[in-house]
PDB file of C-alpha atoms in Angstrom:
ATOM      1  CA  UNK A   1       8.439   0.425 -23.056  1.00 92.00           C
ATOM      2  CA  UNK A   2      10.688   2.506 -20.804  1.00 97.00           C
ATOM      3  CA  UNK A   3       9.224   2.795 -17.319  1.00 98.00           C
ATOM      4  CA  UNK A   4      10.397   5.040 -14.487  1.00 98.00           C
ATOM      5  CA  UNK A   5       8.761   4.561 -11.089  1.00 98.00           C
ATOM      6  CA  UNK A   6       9.039   7.389  -8.561  1.00 98.00           C
ATOM      7  CA  UNK A   7       8.594   6.056  -5.038  1.00 98.00           C
ATOM      8  CA  UNK A   8       9.507   6.197  -1.390  1.00 98.00           C
ATOM      9  CA  UNK A   9       9.428   2.699   0.084  1.00 98.00           C
ATOM     10  CA  UNK A  10       8.175   4.134   3.370  1.00 96.00           C
ATOM     11  CA  UNK A  11       4.976   4.897   1.454  1.00 97.00           C
ATOM     12  CA  UNK A  12       2.370   2.124   1.421  1.00 97.00           C
ATOM     13  CA  UNK A  13       1.204   2.646  -2.193  1.00 98.00           C
ATOM     14  CA  UNK A  14       4.798   3.027  -3.360  1.00 98.00           C
ATOM     15  CA  UNK A  15       5.610  -0.411  -1.988  1.00 98.00           C
ATOM     16  CA  UNK A  16       2.602  -1.909  -3.760  1.00 98.00           C
ATOM     17  CA  UNK A  17       3.818  -0.555  -7.111  1.00 98.00           C
ATOM     18  CA  UNK A  18       7.378  -1.820  -6.655  1.00 98.00           C
ATOM     19  CA  UNK A  19       6.247  -5.275  -5.495  1.00 98.00           C
ATOM     20  CA  UNK A  20       3.836  -5.546  -8.424  1.00 98.00           C
ATOM     21  CA  UNK A  21       6.560  -4.708 -10.935  1.00 98.00           C
ATOM     22  CA  UNK A  22       9.024  -7.141  -9.403  1.00 98.00           C
ATOM     23  CA  UNK A  23       6.545 -10.023  -9.116  1.00 98.00           C
ATOM     24  CA  UNK A  24       5.471  -9.575 -12.729  1.00 98.00           C
ATOM     25  CA  UNK A  25       9.031  -9.133 -14.033  1.00 98.00           C
ATOM     26  CA  UNK A  26       8.292  -5.676 -15.405  1.00 98.00           C
ATOM     27  CA  UNK A  27      11.513  -3.904 -16.316  1.00 98.00           C
ATOM     28  CA  UNK A  28      11.606  -0.514 -14.586  1.00 98.00           C
ATOM     29  CA  UNK A  29      13.893   2.116 -13.141  1.00 98.00           C
ATOM     30  CA  UNK A  30      13.156   2.955  -9.523  1.00 98.00           C
ATOM     31  CA  UNK A  31      13.694   6.621  -8.689  1.00 98.00           C
ATOM     32  CA  UNK A  32      13.769   7.335  -4.963  1.00 98.00           C
ATOM     33  CA  UNK A  33      11.821  10.336  -3.671  1.00 98.00           C
ATOM     34  CA  UNK A  34      12.475  10.926   0.037  1.00 97.00           C
ATOM     35  CA  UNK A  35       9.310  12.239   1.643  1.00 96.00           C
ATOM     36  CA  UNK A  36      11.016  13.185   4.903  1.00 92.00           C
ATOM     37  CA  UNK A  37      13.337  15.479   2.935  1.00 94.00           C
ATOM     38  CA  UNK A  38      10.442  17.060   1.062  1.00 95.00           C
ATOM     39  CA  UNK A  39      11.688  15.885  -2.326  1.00 97.00           C
ATOM     40  CA  UNK A  40       8.090  15.339  -3.441  1.00 97.00           C
ATOM     41  CA  UNK A  41       7.555  19.106  -3.234  1.00 97.00           C
ATOM     42  CA  UNK A  42      10.383  20.164  -5.532  1.00 98.00           C
ATOM     43  CA  UNK A  43       9.517  21.883  -8.824  1.00 98.00           C
ATOM     44  CA  UNK A  44      11.231  19.042 -10.699  1.00 97.00           C
ATOM     45  CA  UNK A  45       9.026  16.371  -9.157  1.00 98.00           C
ATOM     46  CA  UNK A  46       5.875  18.471  -9.431  1.00 98.00           C
ATOM     47  CA  UNK A  47       6.395  18.441 -13.187  1.00 98.00           C
ATOM     48  CA  UNK A  48       5.754  14.699 -12.904  1.00 98.00           C
ATOM     49  CA  UNK A  49       3.034  14.848 -10.261  1.00 98.00           C
ATOM     50  CA  UNK A  50       1.594  18.317  -9.593  1.00 98.00           C
ATOM     51  CA  UNK A  51      -0.004  16.912  -6.428  1.00 98.00           C
ATOM     52  CA  UNK A  52       3.439  16.445  -4.901  1.00 98.00           C
ATOM     53  CA  UNK A  53       2.872  12.842  -3.839  1.00 98.00           C
ATOM     54  CA  UNK A  54       4.298   9.402  -4.554  1.00 98.00           C
ATOM     55  CA  UNK A  55       4.032   7.070  -6.341  1.00 98.00           C
ATOM     56  CA  UNK A  56       4.154   8.351  -9.893  1.00 98.00           C
ATOM     57  CA  UNK A  57       5.372   6.887 -13.163  1.00 98.00           C
ATOM     58  CA  UNK A  58       6.734   8.155 -16.457  1.00 98.00           C
ATOM     59  CA  UNK A  59       6.448   5.959 -19.553  1.00 98.00           C
ATOM     60  CA  UNK A  60       8.736   6.472 -22.546  1.00 98.00           C
ATOM     61  CA  UNK A  61       9.739   9.864 -21.199  1.00 97.00           C
ATOM     62  CA  UNK A  62       6.387  11.490 -21.934  1.00 96.00           C
ATOM     63  CA  UNK A  63       3.345   9.758 -20.406  1.00 98.00           C
ATOM     64  CA  UNK A  64       2.995  10.710 -16.733  1.00 98.00           C
ATOM     65  CA  UNK A  65       0.608   9.083 -14.290  1.00 98.00           C
ATOM     66  CA  UNK A  66      -0.010   9.346 -10.563  1.00 98.00           C
ATOM     67  CA  UNK A  67      -2.376   7.732  -8.020  1.00 98.00           C
ATOM     68  CA  UNK A  68      -1.393   4.179  -7.134  1.00 98.00           C
ATOM     69  CA  UNK A  69      -4.634   2.471  -8.136  1.00 98.00           C
ATOM     70  CA  UNK A  70      -4.555   4.083 -11.573  1.00 98.00           C
ATOM     71  CA  UNK A  71      -0.905   3.106 -11.951  1.00 98.00           C
ATOM     72  CA  UNK A  72      -1.550  -0.536 -11.070  1.00 98.00           C
ATOM     73  CA  UNK A  73      -4.491  -0.752 -13.466  1.00 98.00           C
ATOM     74  CA  UNK A  74      -2.346   0.758 -16.224  1.00 98.00           C
ATOM     75  CA  UNK A  75       0.588  -1.581 -15.585  1.00 98.00           C
ATOM     76  CA  UNK A  76      -1.643  -4.654 -15.450  1.00 98.00           C
ATOM     77  CA  UNK A  77      -3.227  -3.620 -18.756  1.00 98.00           C
ATOM     78  CA  UNK A  78      -0.113  -2.399 -20.578  1.00 98.00           C
ATOM     79  CA  UNK A  79       2.243  -5.309 -19.927  1.00 97.00           C
ATOM     80  CA  UNK A  80       1.084  -8.572 -21.549  1.00 94.00           C
ATOM     81  CA  UNK A  81       3.114 -10.744 -19.187  1.00 94.00           C
ATOM     82  CA  UNK A  82       0.984  -9.814 -16.162  1.00 98.00           C
ATOM     83  CA  UNK A  83      -1.110 -12.778 -15.000  1.00 97.00           C
ATOM     84  CA  UNK A  84      -4.870 -12.359 -15.360  1.00 98.00           C
ATOM     85  CA  UNK A  85      -5.601 -12.805 -11.651  1.00 98.00           C
ATOM     86  CA  UNK A  86      -4.034  -9.428 -10.846  1.00 98.00           C
ATOM     87  CA  UNK A  87      -6.608  -7.535 -12.921  1.00 98.00           C
ATOM     88  CA  UNK A  88      -9.002 -10.019 -14.533  1.00 98.00           C
ATOM     89  CA  UNK A  89     -10.282  -9.626 -18.073  1.00 97.00           C
ATOM     90  CA  UNK A  90     -13.738 -10.524 -16.774  1.00 97.00           C
ATOM     91  CA  UNK A  91     -15.574  -7.196 -16.462  1.00 98.00           C
ATOM     92  CA  UNK A  92     -17.592  -8.280 -13.438  1.00 98.00           C
ATOM     93  CA  UNK A  93     -14.445  -9.203 -11.510  1.00 97.00           C
ATOM     94  CA  UNK A  94     -12.830  -5.940 -12.556  1.00 98.00           C
ATOM     95  CA  UNK A  95     -15.818  -3.988 -11.306  1.00 98.00           C
ATOM     96  CA  UNK A  96     -15.590  -5.741  -7.942  1.00 98.00           C
ATOM     97  CA  UNK A  97     -11.888  -4.902  -7.706  1.00 98.00           C
ATOM     98  CA  UNK A  98     -12.637  -1.264  -8.556  1.00 98.00           C
ATOM     99  CA  UNK A  99     -15.259  -1.218  -5.811  1.00 98.00           C
ATOM    100  CA  UNK A 100     -12.739  -2.394  -3.212  1.00 98.00           C
ATOM    101  CA  UNK A 101     -10.101   0.083  -4.406  1.00 98.00           C
ATOM    102  CA  UNK A 102     -12.552   2.988  -4.254  1.00 97.00           C
ATOM    103  CA  UNK A 103     -13.585   1.950  -0.739  1.00 98.00           C
ATOM    104  CA  UNK A 104      -9.938   1.641   0.288  1.00 98.00           C
ATOM    105  CA  UNK A 105      -9.076   5.325  -0.116  1.00 91.00           C
ATOM    106  CA  UNK A 106     -11.765   6.739   2.154  1.00 92.00           C
ATOM    107  CA  UNK A 107     -11.766   3.967   4.751  1.00 97.00           C
ATOM    108  CA  UNK A 108      -8.749   1.727   5.320  1.00 98.00           C
ATOM    109  CA  UNK A 109      -6.158   4.139   3.920  1.00 97.00           C
ATOM    110  CA  UNK A 110      -7.574   7.223   5.604  1.00 95.00           C
ATOM    111  CA  UNK A 111      -7.793   5.522   8.994  1.00 97.00           C
ATOM    112  CA  UNK A 112      -4.471   3.656   8.987  1.00 97.00           C
ATOM    113  CA  UNK A 113      -2.610   6.774   7.879  1.00 96.00           C
ATOM    114  CA  UNK A 114      -4.430   8.876  10.462  1.00 97.00           C
ATOM    115  CA  UNK A 115      -3.583   6.468  13.255  1.00 97.00           C
ATOM    116  CA  UNK A 116       0.126   6.138  12.442  1.00 97.00           C
ATOM    117  CA  UNK A 117       0.581   9.840  11.738  1.00 95.00           C
ATOM    118  CA  UNK A 118      -1.082  10.943  14.964  1.00 96.00           C
ATOM    119  CA  UNK A 119       0.577   8.376  17.225  1.00 95.00           C
ATOM    120  CA  UNK A 120       4.100   8.370  15.766  1.00 91.00           C
ATOM    121  CA  UNK A 121       5.046  10.133  12.560  1.00 91.00           C
ATOM    122  CA  UNK A 122       3.541  13.629  12.698  1.00 90.00           C
ATOM    123  CA  UNK A 123       6.591  15.236  14.403  1.00 90.00           C
ATOM    124  CA  UNK A 124       8.813  14.031  11.548  1.00 85.00           C
ATOM    125  CA  UNK A 125       6.739  16.259   9.259  1.00 86.00           C
ATOM    126  CA  UNK A 126       6.700  19.203  11.661  1.00 88.00           C
ATOM    127  CA  UNK A 127       3.262  18.529  13.123  1.00 91.00           C
ATOM    128  CA  UNK A 128       2.230  17.688  16.715  1.00 94.00           C
ATOM    129  CA  UNK A 129       0.802  14.320  17.715  1.00 94.00           C
ATOM    130  CA  UNK A 130      -2.974  14.312  18.124  1.00 97.00           C
ATOM    131  CA  UNK A 131      -4.246  11.582  20.489  1.00 96.00           C
ATOM    132  CA  UNK A 132      -7.894  12.434  19.839  1.00 97.00           C
ATOM    133  CA  UNK A 133      -7.460  12.147  16.078  1.00 97.00           C
ATOM    134  CA  UNK A 134      -5.547   8.884  16.596  1.00 97.00           C
ATOM    135  CA  UNK A 135      -8.384   7.437  18.680  1.00 97.00           C
ATOM    136  CA  UNK A 136     -10.961   8.407  16.061  1.00 98.00           C
ATOM    137  CA  UNK A 137      -8.804   6.915  13.305  1.00 98.00           C
ATOM    138  CA  UNK A 138      -8.433   3.670  15.249  1.00 98.00           C
ATOM    139  CA  UNK A 139     -12.213   3.279  15.441  1.00 98.00           C
ATOM    140  CA  UNK A 140     -12.530   3.612  11.665  1.00 98.00           C
ATOM    141  CA  UNK A 141      -9.529   1.329  11.147  1.00 98.00           C
ATOM    142  CA  UNK A 142     -10.987  -1.427  13.323  1.00 98.00           C
ATOM    143  CA  UNK A 143     -14.325  -1.091  11.564  1.00 98.00           C
ATOM    144  CA  UNK A 144     -12.578  -1.274   8.180  1.00 98.00           C
ATOM    145  CA  UNK A 145     -10.769  -4.484   9.109  1.00 98.00           C
ATOM    146  CA  UNK A 146     -14.065  -6.022  10.236  1.00 98.00           C
ATOM    147  CA  UNK A 147     -15.699  -5.071   6.940  1.00 97.00           C
ATOM    148  CA  UNK A 148     -12.883  -6.647   4.927  1.00 98.00           C
ATOM    149  CA  UNK A 149     -13.362  -9.904   6.822  1.00 97.00           C
ATOM    150  CA  UNK A 150     -17.149  -9.852   6.555  1.00 96.00           C
ATOM    151  CA  UNK A 151     -17.501  -8.750   2.936  1.00 96.00           C
ATOM    152  CA  UNK A 152     -14.469  -9.863   0.956  1.00 97.00           C
ATOM    153  CA  UNK A 153     -12.466 -12.550   2.760  1.00 96.00           C
ATOM    154  CA  UNK A 154     -14.651 -15.507   1.956  1.00 82.00           C
ATOM    155  CA  UNK A 155     -14.147 -19.104   3.010  1.00 79.00           C
ATOM    156  CA  UNK A 156     -13.865 -20.239  -0.616  1.00 79.00           C
ATOM    157  CA  UNK A 157     -10.446 -18.655  -1.215  1.00 87.00           C
ATOM    158  CA  UNK A 158      -7.334 -17.184   0.375  1.00 94.00           C
ATOM    159  CA  UNK A 159      -7.734 -13.717  -1.103  1.00 97.00           C
ATOM    160  CA  UNK A 160     -10.329 -10.987  -1.579  1.00 97.00           C
ATOM    161  CA  UNK A 161     -13.542 -11.932  -3.381  1.00 94.00           C
ATOM    162  CA  UNK A 162     -12.934 -15.612  -2.661  1.00 94.00           C
ATOM    163  CA  UNK A 163     -10.046 -15.873  -5.101  1.00 95.00           C
ATOM    164  CA  UNK A 164      -7.202 -18.358  -4.799  1.00 95.00           C
ATOM    165  CA  UNK A 165      -4.732 -15.838  -6.242  1.00 97.00           C
ATOM    166  CA  UNK A 166      -4.148 -12.175  -5.335  1.00 98.00           C
ATOM    167  CA  UNK A 167      -5.394  -9.169  -7.277  1.00 98.00           C
ATOM    168  CA  UNK A 168      -4.120  -5.606  -7.255  1.00 98.00           C
ATOM    169  CA  UNK A 169      -6.701  -4.961  -4.524  1.00 98.00           C
ATOM    170  CA  UNK A 170      -5.097  -7.550  -2.239  1.00 98.00           C
ATOM    171  CA  UNK A 171      -1.683  -5.991  -2.744  1.00 98.00           C
ATOM    172  CA  UNK A 172      -2.890  -2.426  -2.121  1.00 98.00           C
ATOM    173  CA  UNK A 173      -4.799  -3.237   1.045  1.00 98.00           C
ATOM    174  CA  UNK A 174      -2.181  -5.522   2.574  1.00 98.00           C
ATOM    175  CA  UNK A 175       0.579  -2.962   1.974  1.00 98.00           C
ATOM    176  CA  UNK A 176      -1.661  -0.441   3.715  1.00 98.00           C
ATOM    177  CA  UNK A 177      -2.108  -2.642   6.766  1.00 98.00           C
ATOM    178  CA  UNK A 178       1.643  -3.293   6.902  1.00 98.00           C
ATOM    179  CA  UNK A 179       2.100   0.349   7.889  1.00 96.00           C
ATOM    180  CA  UNK A 180       0.962  -0.769  11.345  1.00 97.00           C
ATOM    181  CA  UNK A 181       4.459  -2.228  11.713  1.00 95.00           C
ATOM    182  CA  UNK A 182       5.379   1.303  12.792  1.00 93.00           C
ATOM    183  CA  UNK A 183       3.045   1.038  15.778  1.00 93.00           C
ATOM    184  CA  UNK A 184       3.983  -0.190  19.235  1.00 91.00           C
ATOM    185  CA  UNK A 185       3.471  -3.917  19.661  1.00 93.00           C
ATOM    186  CA  UNK A 186       0.675  -3.286  22.163  1.00 95.00           C
ATOM    187  CA  UNK A 187      -1.198  -1.040  19.735  1.00 96.00           C
ATOM    188  CA  UNK A 188      -0.647  -3.394  16.810  1.00 96.00           C
ATOM    189  CA  UNK A 189      -1.861  -6.415  18.756  1.00 97.00           C
ATOM    190  CA  UNK A 190      -4.910  -4.527  19.990  1.00 97.00           C
ATOM    191  CA  UNK A 191      -5.874  -3.555  16.450  1.00 98.00           C
ATOM    192  CA  UNK A 192      -4.976  -6.726  14.539  1.00 98.00           C
ATOM    193  CA  UNK A 193      -5.406  -9.320  17.285  1.00 97.00           C
ATOM    194  CA  UNK A 194      -9.181  -9.792  16.880  1.00 97.00           C
ATOM    195  CA  UNK A 195      -8.873 -10.227  13.111  1.00 97.00           C
ATOM    196  CA  UNK A 196      -7.572 -13.741  12.463  1.00 96.00           C
ATOM    197  CA  UNK A 197      -8.719 -13.736   8.835  1.00 96.00           C
ATOM    198  CA  UNK A 198      -6.804 -10.517   8.213  1.00 97.00           C
ATOM    199  CA  UNK A 199      -3.656 -11.978   9.757  1.00 97.00           C
ATOM    200  CA  UNK A 200      -3.850 -15.100   7.584  1.00 96.00           C
ATOM    201  CA  UNK A 201      -4.582 -13.022   4.480  1.00 97.00           C
ATOM    202  CA  UNK A 202      -1.469 -10.931   5.107  1.00 98.00           C
ATOM    203  CA  UNK A 203       0.634 -14.095   5.366  1.00 97.00           C
ATOM    204  CA  UNK A 204      -0.945 -15.529   2.206  1.00 97.00           C
ATOM    205  CA  UNK A 205      -0.200 -12.325   0.294  1.00 98.00           C
ATOM    206  CA  UNK A 206       3.393 -12.339   1.504  1.00 98.00           C
ATOM    207  CA  UNK A 207       3.747 -15.942   0.363  1.00 98.00           C
ATOM    208  CA  UNK A 208       2.199 -15.255  -3.053  1.00 98.00           C
ATOM    209  CA  UNK A 209       4.608 -12.379  -3.705  1.00 98.00           C
ATOM    210  CA  UNK A 210       7.803 -13.704  -2.112  1.00 98.00           C
ATOM    211  CA  UNK A 211      10.635 -12.898  -2.001  1.00 98.00           C
ATOM    212  CA  UNK A 212       9.743  -9.411  -3.195  1.00 98.00           C
ATOM    213  CA  UNK A 213       7.217  -8.540  -0.485  1.00 98.00           C
ATOM    214  CA  UNK A 214       9.702  -8.891   2.364  1.00 98.00           C
ATOM    215  CA  UNK A 215      12.548  -7.350   0.376  1.00 98.00           C
ATOM    216  CA  UNK A 216      10.567  -4.214  -0.453  1.00 98.00           C
ATOM    217  CA  UNK A 217       9.367  -3.911   3.152  1.00 98.00           C
ATOM    218  CA  UNK A 218      12.914  -3.949   4.548  1.00 97.00           C
ATOM    219  CA  UNK A 219      12.943  -0.148   4.342  1.00 96.00           C
ATOM    220  CA  UNK A 220       9.860  -0.031   6.563  1.00 96.00           C
ATOM    221  CA  UNK A 221      11.345  -2.470   9.078  1.00 95.00           C
ATOM    222  CA  UNK A 222      14.630  -0.529   9.233  1.00 94.00           C
ATOM    223  CA  UNK A 223      12.779   2.759   9.747  1.00 92.00           C
ATOM    224  CA  UNK A 224      10.762   1.170  12.542  1.00 89.00           C
ATOM    225  CA  UNK A 225      13.936   0.131  14.393  1.00 91.00           C
ATOM    226  CA  UNK A 226      15.446   3.593  13.947  1.00 87.00           C
ATOM    227  CA  UNK A 227      12.281   5.261  15.228  1.00 82.00           C
ATOM    228  CA  UNK A 228      12.173   2.973  18.263  1.00 79.00           C
ATOM    229  CA  UNK A 229      15.776   3.844  19.124  1.00 80.00           C
ATOM    230  CA  UNK A 230      15.050   7.561  18.821  1.00 76.00           C
ATOM    231  CA  UNK A 231      12.045   7.285  21.121  1.00 69.00           C
ATOM    232  CA  UNK A 232      14.144   5.522  23.764  1.00 63.00           C
TER     233      UNK A 232
END
């Protein structure tokens, strides 16, 4: 199976796809799409994803798929070498993972993206910063982190749903939270500081996917340093 993965490693869901492929030894070609240059809006890329967003994949030159959750479910199902804990065969566990992924889009993802965009990144895309929108996003983000701790990070396991091994839901949500690395240390500590379970879960996910987690996030860390220098 020939797999092309179209990503920008500054994108949270893009990083989740790349890490998943590397951890599971899936052979793939990574095709970089630079969001800041608008490459996702070119006619060539829109033939792959008409929505003009990353990530997207092309399989065997003909099957095209976008939306990160759908991609991860496909990869976990299509490649027999993927360990069961990522996307369990048990239908009840799968349903629980789907529930978390559906919740993710309208809660954690929406709020984390809104906060980072409106405190830091909006000018890079030609938009003004919006402190009011950032404050509203932070409220939803903090509430989302509390819900993750209360509902899914159980004492019986290191990962979501009380599991001792990560699922695709763990990878998606942790990569989302890692976008807070862009934030000032004061903001990041204010948001993450009260959530000790979240902090430990992030470290456990890093450990379970090493060395690929840190390697894939190097692009994010480098961009953070560059942004800090520009702001000074």
